Amino acid sequence: MTTVVIHGQVKRVGDNDDAELRIRALFGLIHYHWKLPIARLKGMGMDFKQEMTGENMGGIQQNTAAKHVDGHSIIKSIETANMLLKQTDDLFGWVRRTLAHIRLTEWKWQTKVGTGDAMWTAMITGMLWSVKTTSIGVLSQLVRLKIDPKLEVEPIYARAYFSTEGEFTAKINFGYAMYAGIHLMQQMKKSNGISKGLMGWQRILLRG
């Protein structure tokens, strides 16, 4: 009867980025908070600093990590994803079925953009509207939309400017989330039981 509540926020103003994700379950007994306080360009890549806090019946755990993302790390992530696909039977099907049980109860996406030129600003504004409406169309095919998304694109004609801010709240039944996790373990290719499948995933993720 309980639900898992997922709330996320993403904001970019100029060169400043901020993102955070909260996951709550079992009436707040399980609470994870992930935050990205720093994201900056460095050379041919980007530096990220992330903070994660887990609050549950076992206490509070905090973790802070820094990571540099460049072309090499992106290629390595793609290779890891391909290995996980080979390690799991019908992983895409599992993802589609799980997403179909997610209910989106809040979706806000506000963007302000300006180039300093009225014509180019109007063109970019139209392009952003197209991107947003297309993304909502795709999203509606994956999850259950329980509210009309609030989309906004505001042109700034007087100067060059860009900011965007998004916020969403999604829910999934706790019972189905547990079932989906068990089903995923059953789909992991294994030689001698589920534990072998879990070890295969662990080896791949640690390697990545």
PDB file of C-alpha atoms in Angstrom, residues 16-159:
ATOM      1  CA  ASN A  16      26.168  27.478 -12.821  1.00  0.00           C
ATOM      2  CA  ASP A  17      24.584  24.041 -12.527  1.00  0.00           C
ATOM      3  CA  ASP A  18      22.692  22.438  -9.693  1.00  0.00           C
ATOM      4  CA  ALA A  19      20.836  19.122  -9.498  1.00  0.00           C
ATOM      5  CA  GLU A  20      19.404  16.974  -6.745  1.00  0.00           C
ATOM      6  CA  LEU A  21      17.340  13.818  -6.376  1.00  0.00           C
ATOM      7  CA  ARG A  22      15.387  12.554  -3.360  1.00  0.00           C
ATOM      8  CA  ILE A  23      13.918   9.068  -2.961  1.00  0.00           C
ATOM      9  CA  ARG A  24      11.603   8.302  -0.035  1.00  0.00           C
ATOM     10  CA  ALA A  25       9.919   5.017   0.844  1.00  0.00           C
ATOM     11  CA  LEU A  26       8.152   3.295   3.748  1.00  0.00           C
ATOM     12  CA  PHE A  27       6.746   6.563   5.120  1.00  0.00           C
ATOM     13  CA  GLY A  28      10.205   8.150   5.246  1.00  0.00           C
ATOM     14  CA  LEU A  29      12.005   5.249   6.943  1.00  0.00           C
ATOM     15  CA  ILE A  30      14.097   4.997   3.775  1.00  0.00           C
ATOM     16  CA  HIS A  31      15.350   8.320   2.434  1.00  0.00           C
ATOM     17  CA  TYR A  32      18.132   8.896  -0.103  1.00  0.00           C
ATOM     18  CA  HIS A  33      19.307  12.353  -1.144  1.00  0.00           C
ATOM     19  CA  TRP A  34      21.712  12.852  -4.063  1.00  0.00           C
ATOM     20  CA  LYS A  35      23.032  16.321  -4.867  1.00  0.00           C
ATOM     21  CA  LEU A  36      25.301  17.684  -7.587  1.00  0.00           C
ATOM     22  CA  PRO A  37      26.621  20.965  -6.172  1.00  0.00           C
ATOM     23  CA  ILE A  38      29.453  21.491  -8.650  1.00  0.00           C
ATOM     24  CA  ALA A  39      29.723  20.846 -12.394  1.00  0.00           C
ATOM     25  CA  ARG A  40      32.344  22.790 -14.340  1.00  0.00           C
ATOM     26  CA  LEU A  41      34.143  22.474 -17.644  1.00  0.00           C
ATOM     27  CA  LYS A  42      37.810  21.528 -17.451  1.00  0.00           C
ATOM     28  CA  GLY A  43      39.866  21.081 -20.587  1.00  0.00           C
ATOM     29  CA  MET A  44      38.115  18.656 -22.938  1.00  0.00           C
ATOM     30  CA  GLY A  45      35.919  17.254 -20.173  1.00  0.00           C
ATOM     31  CA  MET A  46      33.860  18.201 -17.156  1.00  0.00           C
ATOM     32  CA  ASP A  47      34.407  17.881 -13.404  1.00  0.00           C
ATOM     33  CA  PHE A  48      31.513  16.742 -11.227  1.00  0.00           C
ATOM     34  CA  LYS A  49      31.221  16.743  -7.451  1.00  0.00           C
ATOM     35  CA  GLN A  50      28.360  14.753  -5.992  1.00  0.00           C
ATOM     36  CA  GLU A  51      27.042  14.205  -2.475  1.00  0.00           C
ATOM     37  CA  MET A  52      24.796  11.339  -1.398  1.00  0.00           C
ATOM     38  CA  THR A  53      23.044  10.860   1.941  1.00  0.00           C
ATOM     39  CA  GLY A  54      21.126   7.753   2.941  1.00  0.00           C
ATOM     40  CA  GLU A  55      18.804   7.824   5.951  1.00  0.00           C
ATOM     41  CA  ASN A  56      17.146   4.608   7.070  1.00  0.00           C
ATOM     42  CA  MET A  57      16.560   2.447  10.121  1.00  0.00           C
ATOM     43  CA  GLY A  58      20.268   1.569  10.171  1.00  0.00           C
ATOM     44  CA  GLY A  59      21.368   5.180  10.610  1.00  0.00           C
ATOM     45  CA  ILE A  60      22.674   7.952   8.370  1.00  0.00           C
ATOM     46  CA  GLN A  61      25.356   7.408   5.734  1.00  0.00           C
ATOM     47  CA  GLN A  62      27.018  10.225   3.816  1.00  0.00           C
ATOM     48  CA  ASN A  63      29.294  10.023   0.807  1.00  0.00           C
ATOM     49  CA  THR A  64      31.001  12.726  -1.261  1.00  0.00           C
ATOM     50  CA  ALA A  65      32.784  11.971  -4.525  1.00  0.00           C
ATOM     51  CA  ALA A  66      34.412  13.872  -7.379  1.00  0.00           C
ATOM     52  CA  LYS A  67      34.557  12.622 -10.954  1.00  0.00           C
ATOM     53  CA  HIS A  68      35.991  13.836 -14.256  1.00  0.00           C
ATOM     54  CA  VAL A  69      33.983  13.016 -17.368  1.00  0.00           C
ATOM     55  CA  ASP A  70      35.619  13.097 -20.803  1.00  0.00           C
ATOM     56  CA  GLY A  71      35.444  11.202 -24.084  1.00  0.00           C
ATOM     57  CA  HIS A  72      37.296   8.182 -22.674  1.00  0.00           C
ATOM     58  CA  SER A  73      34.974   7.827 -19.657  1.00  0.00           C
ATOM     59  CA  ILE A  74      31.886   8.147 -21.889  1.00  0.00           C
ATOM     60  CA  ILE A  75      33.117   5.347 -24.179  1.00  0.00           C
ATOM     61  CA  LYS A  76      33.865   3.224 -21.094  1.00  0.00           C
ATOM     62  CA  SER A  77      30.319   3.812 -19.793  1.00  0.00           C
ATOM     63  CA  ILE A  78      28.860   2.715 -23.145  1.00  0.00           C
ATOM     64  CA  GLU A  79      30.960  -0.461 -23.019  1.00  0.00           C
ATOM     65  CA  THR A  80      29.721  -1.140 -19.477  1.00  0.00           C
ATOM     66  CA  ALA A  81      26.102  -0.684 -20.577  1.00  0.00           C
ATOM     67  CA  ASN A  82      26.609  -3.122 -23.479  1.00  0.00           C
ATOM     68  CA  MET A  83      28.099  -5.698 -21.115  1.00  0.00           C
ATOM     69  CA  LEU A  84      25.108  -5.364 -18.760  1.00  0.00           C
ATOM     70  CA  LEU A  85      22.751  -5.862 -21.717  1.00  0.00           C
ATOM     71  CA  LYS A  86      24.556  -9.097 -22.626  1.00  0.00           C
ATOM     72  CA  GLN A  87      24.496 -10.208 -18.980  1.00  0.00           C
ATOM     73  CA  THR A  88      20.705  -9.765 -18.660  1.00  0.00           C
ATOM     74  CA  ASP A  89      17.805 -11.310 -20.577  1.00  0.00           C
ATOM     75  CA  ASP A  90      15.459  -8.680 -22.096  1.00  0.00           C
ATOM     76  CA  LEU A  91      16.765  -5.760 -20.021  1.00  0.00           C
ATOM     77  CA  PHE A  92      14.987  -3.211 -22.249  1.00  0.00           C
ATOM     78  CA  GLY A  93      11.715  -5.071 -21.752  1.00  0.00           C
ATOM     79  CA  TRP A  94      12.208  -4.976 -17.975  1.00  0.00           C
ATOM     80  CA  VAL A  95      12.859  -1.215 -18.120  1.00  0.00           C
ATOM     81  CA  ARG A  96       9.721  -0.592 -20.224  1.00  0.00           C
ATOM     82  CA  ARG A  97       7.511  -2.659 -17.913  1.00  0.00           C
ATOM     83  CA  THR A  98       8.886  -0.928 -14.818  1.00  0.00           C
ATOM     84  CA  LEU A  99       8.487   2.569 -16.289  1.00  0.00           C
ATOM     85  CA  ALA A 100       4.867   1.750 -17.182  1.00  0.00           C
ATOM     86  CA  HIS A 101       4.105   1.489 -13.446  1.00  0.00           C
ATOM     87  CA  ILE A 102       5.578   4.908 -12.642  1.00  0.00           C
ATOM     88  CA  ARG A 103       3.103   7.756 -12.150  1.00  0.00           C
ATOM     89  CA  LEU A 104       4.330  11.269 -12.897  1.00  0.00           C
ATOM     90  CA  THR A 105       2.452  13.636 -10.563  1.00  0.00           C
ATOM     91  CA  GLU A 106       4.487  16.817 -11.143  1.00  0.00           C
ATOM     92  CA  TRP A 107       6.433  18.148 -14.116  1.00  0.00           C
ATOM     93  CA  LYS A 108       7.637  21.731 -14.473  1.00  0.00           C
ATOM     94  CA  TRP A 109      10.140  22.983 -17.040  1.00  0.00           C
ATOM     95  CA  GLN A 110      10.881  26.685 -17.360  1.00  0.00           C
ATOM     96  CA  THR A 111      13.465  28.166 -19.727  1.00  0.00           C
ATOM     97  CA  LYS A 112      14.574  31.729 -20.429  1.00  0.00           C
ATOM     98  CA  VAL A 113      16.701  32.383 -23.488  1.00  0.00           C
ATOM     99  CA  GLY A 114      18.089  35.378 -25.335  1.00  0.00           C
ATOM    100  CA  THR A 115      20.745  36.025 -27.966  1.00  0.00           C
ATOM    101  CA  GLY A 116      20.703  39.804 -28.168  1.00  0.00           C
ATOM    102  CA  ASP A 117      19.098  39.545 -31.618  1.00  0.00           C
ATOM    103  CA  ALA A 118      15.305  39.460 -31.890  1.00  0.00           C
ATOM    104  CA  MET A 119      15.145  37.153 -34.920  1.00  0.00           C
ATOM    105  CA  TRP A 120      17.547  34.547 -33.537  1.00  0.00           C
ATOM    106  CA  THR A 121      15.898  34.698 -30.124  1.00  0.00           C
ATOM    107  CA  ALA A 122      12.484  34.005 -31.709  1.00  0.00           C
ATOM    108  CA  MET A 123      13.917  31.069 -33.704  1.00  0.00           C
ATOM    109  CA  ILE A 124      15.576  29.502 -30.672  1.00  0.00           C
ATOM    110  CA  THR A 125      12.406  30.006 -28.628  1.00  0.00           C
ATOM    111  CA  GLY A 126      10.443  28.052 -31.231  1.00  0.00           C
ATOM    112  CA  MET A 127      13.056  25.291 -31.276  1.00  0.00           C
ATOM    113  CA  LEU A 128      12.904  24.966 -27.486  1.00  0.00           C
ATOM    114  CA  TRP A 129       9.112  24.696 -27.579  1.00  0.00           C
ATOM    115  CA  SER A 130       9.462  21.913 -30.137  1.00  0.00           C
ATOM    116  CA  VAL A 131      12.014  20.054 -27.989  1.00  0.00           C
ATOM    117  CA  LYS A 132       9.829  20.313 -24.895  1.00  0.00           C
ATOM    118  CA  THR A 133       6.595  19.175 -26.528  1.00  0.00           C
ATOM    119  CA  THR A 134       8.412  16.276 -28.226  1.00  0.00           C
ATOM    120  CA  SER A 135       9.974  15.186 -24.936  1.00  0.00           C
ATOM    121  CA  ILE A 136       6.557  15.212 -23.252  1.00  0.00           C
ATOM    122  CA  GLY A 137       5.143  13.116 -26.093  1.00  0.00           C
ATOM    123  CA  VAL A 138       7.912  10.534 -25.670  1.00  0.00           C
ATOM    124  CA  LEU A 139       7.563  10.588 -21.877  1.00  0.00           C
ATOM    125  CA  SER A 140       3.820   9.968 -22.062  1.00  0.00           C
ATOM    126  CA  GLN A 141       4.541   6.725 -23.946  1.00  0.00           C
ATOM    127  CA  LEU A 142       6.820   5.486 -21.141  1.00  0.00           C
ATOM    128  CA  VAL A 143       5.179   6.538 -17.862  1.00  0.00           C
ATOM    129  CA  ARG A 144       1.701   7.458 -16.647  1.00  0.00           C
ATOM    130  CA  LEU A 145       1.130  11.212 -16.681  1.00  0.00           C
ATOM    131  CA  LYS A 146      -1.264  12.127 -13.876  1.00  0.00           C
ATOM    132  CA  ILE A 147      -1.029  15.902 -14.371  1.00  0.00           C
ATOM    133  CA  ASP A 148      -0.636  18.296 -17.290  1.00  0.00           C
ATOM    134  CA  PRO A 149       3.054  19.309 -17.554  1.00  0.00           C
ATOM    135  CA  LYS A 150       3.801  22.985 -16.959  1.00  0.00           C
ATOM    136  CA  LEU A 151       6.093  24.134 -19.754  1.00  0.00           C
ATOM    137  CA  GLU A 152       7.338  27.661 -20.302  1.00  0.00           C
ATOM    138  CA  VAL A 153       9.811  29.306 -22.666  1.00  0.00           C
ATOM    139  CA  GLU A 154      10.387  33.028 -22.107  1.00  0.00           C
ATOM    140  CA  PRO A 155      12.345  34.968 -24.760  1.00  0.00           C
ATOM    141  CA  ILE A 156      14.810  37.627 -23.560  1.00  0.00           C
ATOM    142  CA  TYR A 157      15.274  39.995 -26.487  1.00  0.00           C
ATOM    143  CA  ALA A 158      17.503  42.619 -24.902  1.00  0.00           C
ATOM    144  CA  ARG A 159      20.598  40.529 -24.154  1.00  0.00           C
TER     145      ARG A 159
END
